XYZ file of C-alpha atoms in Angstrom:
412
model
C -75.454 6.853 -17.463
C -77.936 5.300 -19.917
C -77.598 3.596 -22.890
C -79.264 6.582 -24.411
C -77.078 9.048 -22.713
C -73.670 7.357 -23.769
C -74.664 6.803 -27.595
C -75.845 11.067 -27.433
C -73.200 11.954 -25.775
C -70.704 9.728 -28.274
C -72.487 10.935 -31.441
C -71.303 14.499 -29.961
C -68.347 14.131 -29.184
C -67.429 12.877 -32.655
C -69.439 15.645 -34.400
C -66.742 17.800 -31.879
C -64.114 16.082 -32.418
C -64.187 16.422 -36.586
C -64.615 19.793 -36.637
C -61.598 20.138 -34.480
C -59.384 17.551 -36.597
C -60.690 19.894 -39.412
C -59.040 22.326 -38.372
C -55.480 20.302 -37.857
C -55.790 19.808 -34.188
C -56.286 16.388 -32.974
C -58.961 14.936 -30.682
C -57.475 12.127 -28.674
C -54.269 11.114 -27.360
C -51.397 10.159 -28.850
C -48.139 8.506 -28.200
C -44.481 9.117 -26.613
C -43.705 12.205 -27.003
C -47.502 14.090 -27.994
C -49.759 15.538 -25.910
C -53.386 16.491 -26.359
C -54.852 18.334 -23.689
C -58.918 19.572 -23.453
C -59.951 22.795 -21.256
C -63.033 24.726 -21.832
C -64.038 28.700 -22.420
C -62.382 30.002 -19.324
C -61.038 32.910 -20.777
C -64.456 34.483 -22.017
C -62.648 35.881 -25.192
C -62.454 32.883 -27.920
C -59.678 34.086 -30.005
C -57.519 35.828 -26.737
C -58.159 32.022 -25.278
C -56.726 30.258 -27.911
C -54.065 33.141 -28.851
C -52.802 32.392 -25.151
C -52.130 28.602 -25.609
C -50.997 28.761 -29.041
C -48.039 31.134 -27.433
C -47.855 28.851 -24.472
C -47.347 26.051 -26.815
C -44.662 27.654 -28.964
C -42.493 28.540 -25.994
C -42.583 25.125 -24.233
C -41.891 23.210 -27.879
C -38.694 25.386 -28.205
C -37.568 24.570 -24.600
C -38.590 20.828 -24.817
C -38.060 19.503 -28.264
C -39.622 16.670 -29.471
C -42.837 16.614 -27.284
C -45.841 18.184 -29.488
C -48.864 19.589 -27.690
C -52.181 20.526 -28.962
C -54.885 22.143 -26.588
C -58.647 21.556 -27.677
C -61.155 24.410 -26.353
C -64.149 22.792 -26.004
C -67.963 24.405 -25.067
C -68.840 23.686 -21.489
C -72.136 22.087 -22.248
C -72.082 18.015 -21.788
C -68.521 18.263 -21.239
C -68.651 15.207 -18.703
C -70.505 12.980 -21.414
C -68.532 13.834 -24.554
C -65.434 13.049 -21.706
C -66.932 9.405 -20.532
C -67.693 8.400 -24.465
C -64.068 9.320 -25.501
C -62.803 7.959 -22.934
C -65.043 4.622 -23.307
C -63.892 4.964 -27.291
C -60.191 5.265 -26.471
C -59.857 8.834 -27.711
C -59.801 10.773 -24.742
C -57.202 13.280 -24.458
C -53.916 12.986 -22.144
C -54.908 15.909 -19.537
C -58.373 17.813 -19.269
C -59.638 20.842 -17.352
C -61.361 19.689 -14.418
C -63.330 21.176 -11.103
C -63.089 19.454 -7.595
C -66.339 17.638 -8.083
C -65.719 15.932 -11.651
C -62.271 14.660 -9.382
C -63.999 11.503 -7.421
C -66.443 10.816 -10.089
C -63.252 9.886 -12.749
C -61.064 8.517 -10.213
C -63.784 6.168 -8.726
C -64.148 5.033 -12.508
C -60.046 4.487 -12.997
C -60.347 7.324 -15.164
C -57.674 9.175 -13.326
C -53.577 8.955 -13.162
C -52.541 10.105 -9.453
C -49.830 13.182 -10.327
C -48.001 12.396 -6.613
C -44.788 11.668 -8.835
C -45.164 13.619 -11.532
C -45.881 16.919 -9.904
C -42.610 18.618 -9.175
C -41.776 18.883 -5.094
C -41.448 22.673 -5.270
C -45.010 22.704 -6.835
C -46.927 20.756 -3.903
C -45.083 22.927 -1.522
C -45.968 26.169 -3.354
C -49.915 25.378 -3.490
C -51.941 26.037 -1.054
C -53.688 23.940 1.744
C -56.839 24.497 0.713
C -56.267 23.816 -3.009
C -54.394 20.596 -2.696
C -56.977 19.402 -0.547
C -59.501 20.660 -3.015
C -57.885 18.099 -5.951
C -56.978 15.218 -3.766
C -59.027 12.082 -3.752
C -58.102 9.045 -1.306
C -54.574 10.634 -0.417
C -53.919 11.251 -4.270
C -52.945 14.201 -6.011
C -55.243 13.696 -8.650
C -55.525 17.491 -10.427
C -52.934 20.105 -11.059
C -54.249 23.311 -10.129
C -54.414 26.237 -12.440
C -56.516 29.267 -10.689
C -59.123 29.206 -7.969
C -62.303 31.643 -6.915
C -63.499 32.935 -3.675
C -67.114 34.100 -2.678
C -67.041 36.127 0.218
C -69.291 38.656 1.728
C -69.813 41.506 -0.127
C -71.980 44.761 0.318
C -73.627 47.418 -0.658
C -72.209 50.863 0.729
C -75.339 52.749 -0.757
C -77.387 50.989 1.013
C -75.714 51.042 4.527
C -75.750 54.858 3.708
C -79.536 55.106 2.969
C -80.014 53.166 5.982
C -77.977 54.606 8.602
C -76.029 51.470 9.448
C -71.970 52.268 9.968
C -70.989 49.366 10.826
C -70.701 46.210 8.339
C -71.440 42.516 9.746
C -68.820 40.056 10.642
C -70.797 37.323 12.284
C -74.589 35.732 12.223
C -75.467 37.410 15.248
C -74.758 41.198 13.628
C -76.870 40.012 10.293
C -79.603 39.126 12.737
C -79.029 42.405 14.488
C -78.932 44.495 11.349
C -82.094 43.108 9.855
C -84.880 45.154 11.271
C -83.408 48.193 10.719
C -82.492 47.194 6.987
C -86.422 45.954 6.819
C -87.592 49.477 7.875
C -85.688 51.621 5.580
C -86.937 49.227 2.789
C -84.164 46.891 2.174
C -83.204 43.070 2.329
C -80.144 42.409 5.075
C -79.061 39.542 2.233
C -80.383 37.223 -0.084
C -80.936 33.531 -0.602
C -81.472 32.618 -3.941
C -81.251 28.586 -3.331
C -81.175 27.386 -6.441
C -78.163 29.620 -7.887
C -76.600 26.624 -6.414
C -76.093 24.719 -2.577
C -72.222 25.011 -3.290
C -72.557 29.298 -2.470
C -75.748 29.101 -0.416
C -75.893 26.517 1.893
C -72.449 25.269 2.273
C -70.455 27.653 3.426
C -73.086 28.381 6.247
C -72.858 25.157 7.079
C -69.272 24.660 7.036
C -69.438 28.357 9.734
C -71.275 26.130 12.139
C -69.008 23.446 12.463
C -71.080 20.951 9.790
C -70.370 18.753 7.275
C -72.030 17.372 4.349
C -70.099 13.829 4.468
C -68.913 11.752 7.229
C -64.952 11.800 7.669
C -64.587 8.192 5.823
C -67.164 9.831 3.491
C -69.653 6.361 3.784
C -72.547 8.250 5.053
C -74.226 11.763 4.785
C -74.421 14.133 8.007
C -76.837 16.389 7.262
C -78.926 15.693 10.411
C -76.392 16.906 12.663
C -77.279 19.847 14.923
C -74.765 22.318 13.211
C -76.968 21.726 9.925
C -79.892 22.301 11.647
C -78.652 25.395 13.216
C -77.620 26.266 9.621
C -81.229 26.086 8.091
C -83.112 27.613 11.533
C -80.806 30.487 10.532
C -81.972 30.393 7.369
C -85.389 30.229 8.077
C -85.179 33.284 10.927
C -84.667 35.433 7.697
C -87.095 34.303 5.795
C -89.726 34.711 9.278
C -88.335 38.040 9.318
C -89.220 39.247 6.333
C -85.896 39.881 5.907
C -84.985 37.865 2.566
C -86.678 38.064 -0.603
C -88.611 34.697 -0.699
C -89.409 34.858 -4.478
C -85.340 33.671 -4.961
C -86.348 30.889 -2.470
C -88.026 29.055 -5.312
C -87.346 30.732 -8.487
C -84.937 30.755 -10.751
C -84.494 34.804 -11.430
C -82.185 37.008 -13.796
C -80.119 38.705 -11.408
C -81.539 42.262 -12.529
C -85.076 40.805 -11.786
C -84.043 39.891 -7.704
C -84.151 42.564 -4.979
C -79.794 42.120 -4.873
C -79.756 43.041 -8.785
C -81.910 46.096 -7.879
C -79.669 47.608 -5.250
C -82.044 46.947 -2.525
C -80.235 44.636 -0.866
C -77.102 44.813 2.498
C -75.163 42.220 1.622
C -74.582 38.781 -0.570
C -72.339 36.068 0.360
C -73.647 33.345 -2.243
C -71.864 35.691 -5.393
C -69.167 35.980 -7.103
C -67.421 39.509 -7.016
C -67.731 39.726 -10.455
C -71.308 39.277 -10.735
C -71.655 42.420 -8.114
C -69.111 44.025 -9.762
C -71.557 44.107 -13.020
C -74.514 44.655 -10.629
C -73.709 47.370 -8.399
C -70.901 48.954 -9.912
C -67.101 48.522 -9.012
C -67.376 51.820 -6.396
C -70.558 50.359 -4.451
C -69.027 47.043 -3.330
C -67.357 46.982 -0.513
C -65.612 43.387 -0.051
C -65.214 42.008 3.546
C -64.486 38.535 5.374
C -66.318 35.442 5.065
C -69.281 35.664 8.142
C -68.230 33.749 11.505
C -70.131 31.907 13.443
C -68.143 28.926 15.121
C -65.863 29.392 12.254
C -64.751 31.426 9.571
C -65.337 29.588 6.064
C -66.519 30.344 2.129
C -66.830 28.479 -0.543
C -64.437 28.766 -3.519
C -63.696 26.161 -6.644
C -60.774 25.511 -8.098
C -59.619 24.550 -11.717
C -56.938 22.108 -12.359
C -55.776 19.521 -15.094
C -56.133 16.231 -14.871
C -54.284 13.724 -16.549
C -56.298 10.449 -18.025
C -54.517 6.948 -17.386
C -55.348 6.155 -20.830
C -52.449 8.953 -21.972
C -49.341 6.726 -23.296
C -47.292 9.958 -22.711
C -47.624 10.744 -19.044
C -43.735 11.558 -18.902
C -43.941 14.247 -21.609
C -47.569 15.587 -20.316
C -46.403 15.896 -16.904
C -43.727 18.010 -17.967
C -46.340 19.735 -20.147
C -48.910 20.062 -16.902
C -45.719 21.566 -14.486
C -45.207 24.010 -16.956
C -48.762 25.376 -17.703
C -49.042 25.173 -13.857
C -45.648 27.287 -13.184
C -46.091 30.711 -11.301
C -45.642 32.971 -14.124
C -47.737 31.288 -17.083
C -50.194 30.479 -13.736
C -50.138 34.382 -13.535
C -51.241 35.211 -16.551
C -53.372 32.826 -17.213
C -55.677 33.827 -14.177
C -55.333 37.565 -14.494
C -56.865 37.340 -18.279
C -59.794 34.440 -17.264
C -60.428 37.111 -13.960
C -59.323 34.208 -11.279
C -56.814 34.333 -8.554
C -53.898 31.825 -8.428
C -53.483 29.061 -6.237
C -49.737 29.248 -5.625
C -48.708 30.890 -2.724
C -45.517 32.174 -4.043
C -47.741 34.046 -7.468
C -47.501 38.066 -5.771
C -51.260 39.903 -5.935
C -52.526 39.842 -8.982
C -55.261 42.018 -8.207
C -53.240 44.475 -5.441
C -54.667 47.931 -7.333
C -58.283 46.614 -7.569
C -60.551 48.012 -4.602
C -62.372 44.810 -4.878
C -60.940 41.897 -6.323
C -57.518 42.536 -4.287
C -59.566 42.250 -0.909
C -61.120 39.376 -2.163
C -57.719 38.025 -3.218
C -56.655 38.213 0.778
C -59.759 35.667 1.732
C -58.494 32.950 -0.693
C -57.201 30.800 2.448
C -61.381 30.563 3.668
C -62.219 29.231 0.406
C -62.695 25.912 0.102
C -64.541 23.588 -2.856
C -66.328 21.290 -0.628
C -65.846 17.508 0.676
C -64.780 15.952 -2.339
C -67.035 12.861 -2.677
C -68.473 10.647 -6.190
C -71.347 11.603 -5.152
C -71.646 15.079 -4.106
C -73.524 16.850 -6.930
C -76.127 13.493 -6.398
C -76.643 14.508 -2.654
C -76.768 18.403 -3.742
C -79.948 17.381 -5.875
C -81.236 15.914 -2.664
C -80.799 18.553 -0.499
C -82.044 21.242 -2.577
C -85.761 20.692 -2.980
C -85.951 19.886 1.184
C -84.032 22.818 1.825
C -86.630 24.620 -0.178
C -89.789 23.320 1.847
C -88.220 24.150 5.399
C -87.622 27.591 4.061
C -91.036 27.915 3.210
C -92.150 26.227 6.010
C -93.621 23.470 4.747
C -91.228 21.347 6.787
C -89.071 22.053 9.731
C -85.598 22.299 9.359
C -85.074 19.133 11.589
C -87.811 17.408 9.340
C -86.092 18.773 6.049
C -82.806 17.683 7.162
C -83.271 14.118 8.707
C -85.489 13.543 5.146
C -82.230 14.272 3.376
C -79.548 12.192 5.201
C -82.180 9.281 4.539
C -82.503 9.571 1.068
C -78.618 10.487 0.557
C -77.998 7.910 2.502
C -79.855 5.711 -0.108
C -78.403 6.953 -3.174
C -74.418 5.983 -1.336
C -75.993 2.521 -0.287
């Protein structure tokens, strides 16, 4: 980060930061026996978001007296600046919201206490495989998990009507297979709008062939590897087809200005359910499986709390942390911010929803991604080349070998 960058981001952090002590909450940490903890607008609803932690506070104060807590709702915008500059000022807070990718970035800068110890053995046991790996960083818990997503593979019953087609896809081979008749009726078999982000588009193709983005010790980038290439000649079949909409290929669209938005698409599996839910309508969607092709993956984040090594009450914010991250205030917690919950022992929370309770039975395929310092770096890479072999200005082996070297030049 530049000089620039660190004195913009400090300047608004403490702009933040008095308007919250304004208000009697305070912006850093403290000592002993207070904690301060930041999270950001995850329950859409301002004054149901703070509501919840102000009751959340009250009952763990009465149960645990003596430790104070005060939860800051910040706006997502800059939120890894205004983090780095209070935490480079000494006011950062004891725990903070965090998603897999922020996790290597702070932990490479000693940002980061490990939670191995503090984390209650019932609570590692009760998470699931996929989320602890999603939060651990060189064989550290390092992130407390709170709720998770899935994007799996949703579609459009109208369309499979208006079409003829009876049967949905499970594999690449049937999305292949559906695609002419989808073309001739008039619709898209999916969509690939590339730059709503690699994380849903690419990835969790890639991760169904057998690739990787990382080597295992994570020194080197893979994307070369024939399972990547098979990923993007897959890719580019559609686009060859006809059967993808290429203006998403390089444009940044409204959702109701893409063919998905406009109901004349098969199926998406680069959204989130509730962004078909709003698009299609709640009876259309019909929720299904991640696609298989060697293997059966998605991609999913998840959102946990971190606790700073600059806290000088780690004792009282761990207890603070197990609680927030129990199964019933876990539960609640996820059902009002629409997430699912990343204990195994939290029962459906979505079991009467047509939609959202399918989805909830895929959470095991989701994963965040190959946790790495610099992921989001190599994302900006990759997106641009995955662009021109779509587009054919490049082939896919071209695109890909071009971005392992210049990954492989931003890790050193």
């Amino acid at each position: 980060m530049t000089l620039r960058r660190i004195l913009a981001a400090a300047f608004a952090f403490l702009a933040v930061t008095t308007a919250v002590t304004a208000c009697g909450s305070k912006g850093g940490s403290g000592s002993g026996s207070e904690v301060t903890m930041w999270v950001y607008p995850i329950i859409p609803d301002e004054a149901q978001h703070r509501a919840f932690w102000d009751e959340k506070i009250k009952e763990f104060e009465a149960k645990n007296t003596g430790i104070k807590v005060k939860v800051n709702i910040y706006p997502w915008a800059n939120r890894d600046q205004q983090l780095t500059a209070a935490i480079a000022a000494g006011k950062g807070p004891d725990a903070v919201y965090m998603i897999p990718d922020q996790l290597p970035k702070f932990y490479a800068q000693n940002a980061l206490e490990p939670l191995d110890n503090y984390l209650s053995a019932e609570a590692k046991s009760d998470f699931r495989e996929n989320v602890l790996e999603s939060v651990t960083v060189d064989g550290h818990i390092v992130g407390a998990p709170i709720l998770m997503s899935v994007v799996t593979t949703l579609c459009d019953k109208r369309v499979f009507e208006a079409a003829g087609v009876k049967d949905y896809p499970k594999t690449w081979d049937d999305i292949l297979a559906l695609a002419p008749t989808f073309k001739a009726k008039g619709f898209d078999v999916t969509a690939i709008p590339t730059l709503g982000g690699i994380n849903q588009v690419f990835y969790p193709l890639l991760w169904q062939a057998g690739g990787r983005t990382f080597a295992e010790d994570g020194k080197k980038v893979v994307l070369d590897s024939p399972e990547a290439i098979e990923t993007v000649t897959f890719m580019r079949k559609l686009v060859e087809g006809g059967y993808v909409e290429t203006a998403t290929l390089t444009q940044e669209l409204k959702p109701e200005q893409t063919r998905f938005g406009q109901g004349k698409v098969a199926c998406m599996y680069s959204e989130a359910p509730s962004t078909m839910i709003q698009l299609w309508g709640k009876e259309n969607v019909v929720a299904l499986p991640p696609l298989m092709n060697k293997k059966q993956a998605t991609y999913g984040t998840v959102g946990s709390f971190a606790m700073l090594k600059s806290s000088k009450a780690k004792e009282a914010t761990a207890k603070w942390l197990n609680y927030v991250t129990s199964p019933e205030v876990m539960a609640e917690y996820d059902k009002a911010s629409g997430y699912f919950a990343p204990r195994k022992s939290v029962p459906a929370l979505y079991a009467d929803d047509p939609v959202l309770g399918k989805c909830e039975e895929y959470l095991n395929f989701a994963s965040a991604g190959e946790l790495h310092e610099k992921a989001r770096d190599v994302q900006g890479v990759l997106r641009p080349l995955l662009q021109a072999a779509l587009i054919g200005q490049q082939s896919p082996e071209q695109a890909m070998q071009e971005a392992t070297k210049q990954s492989n030049q931003l890790l050193g």
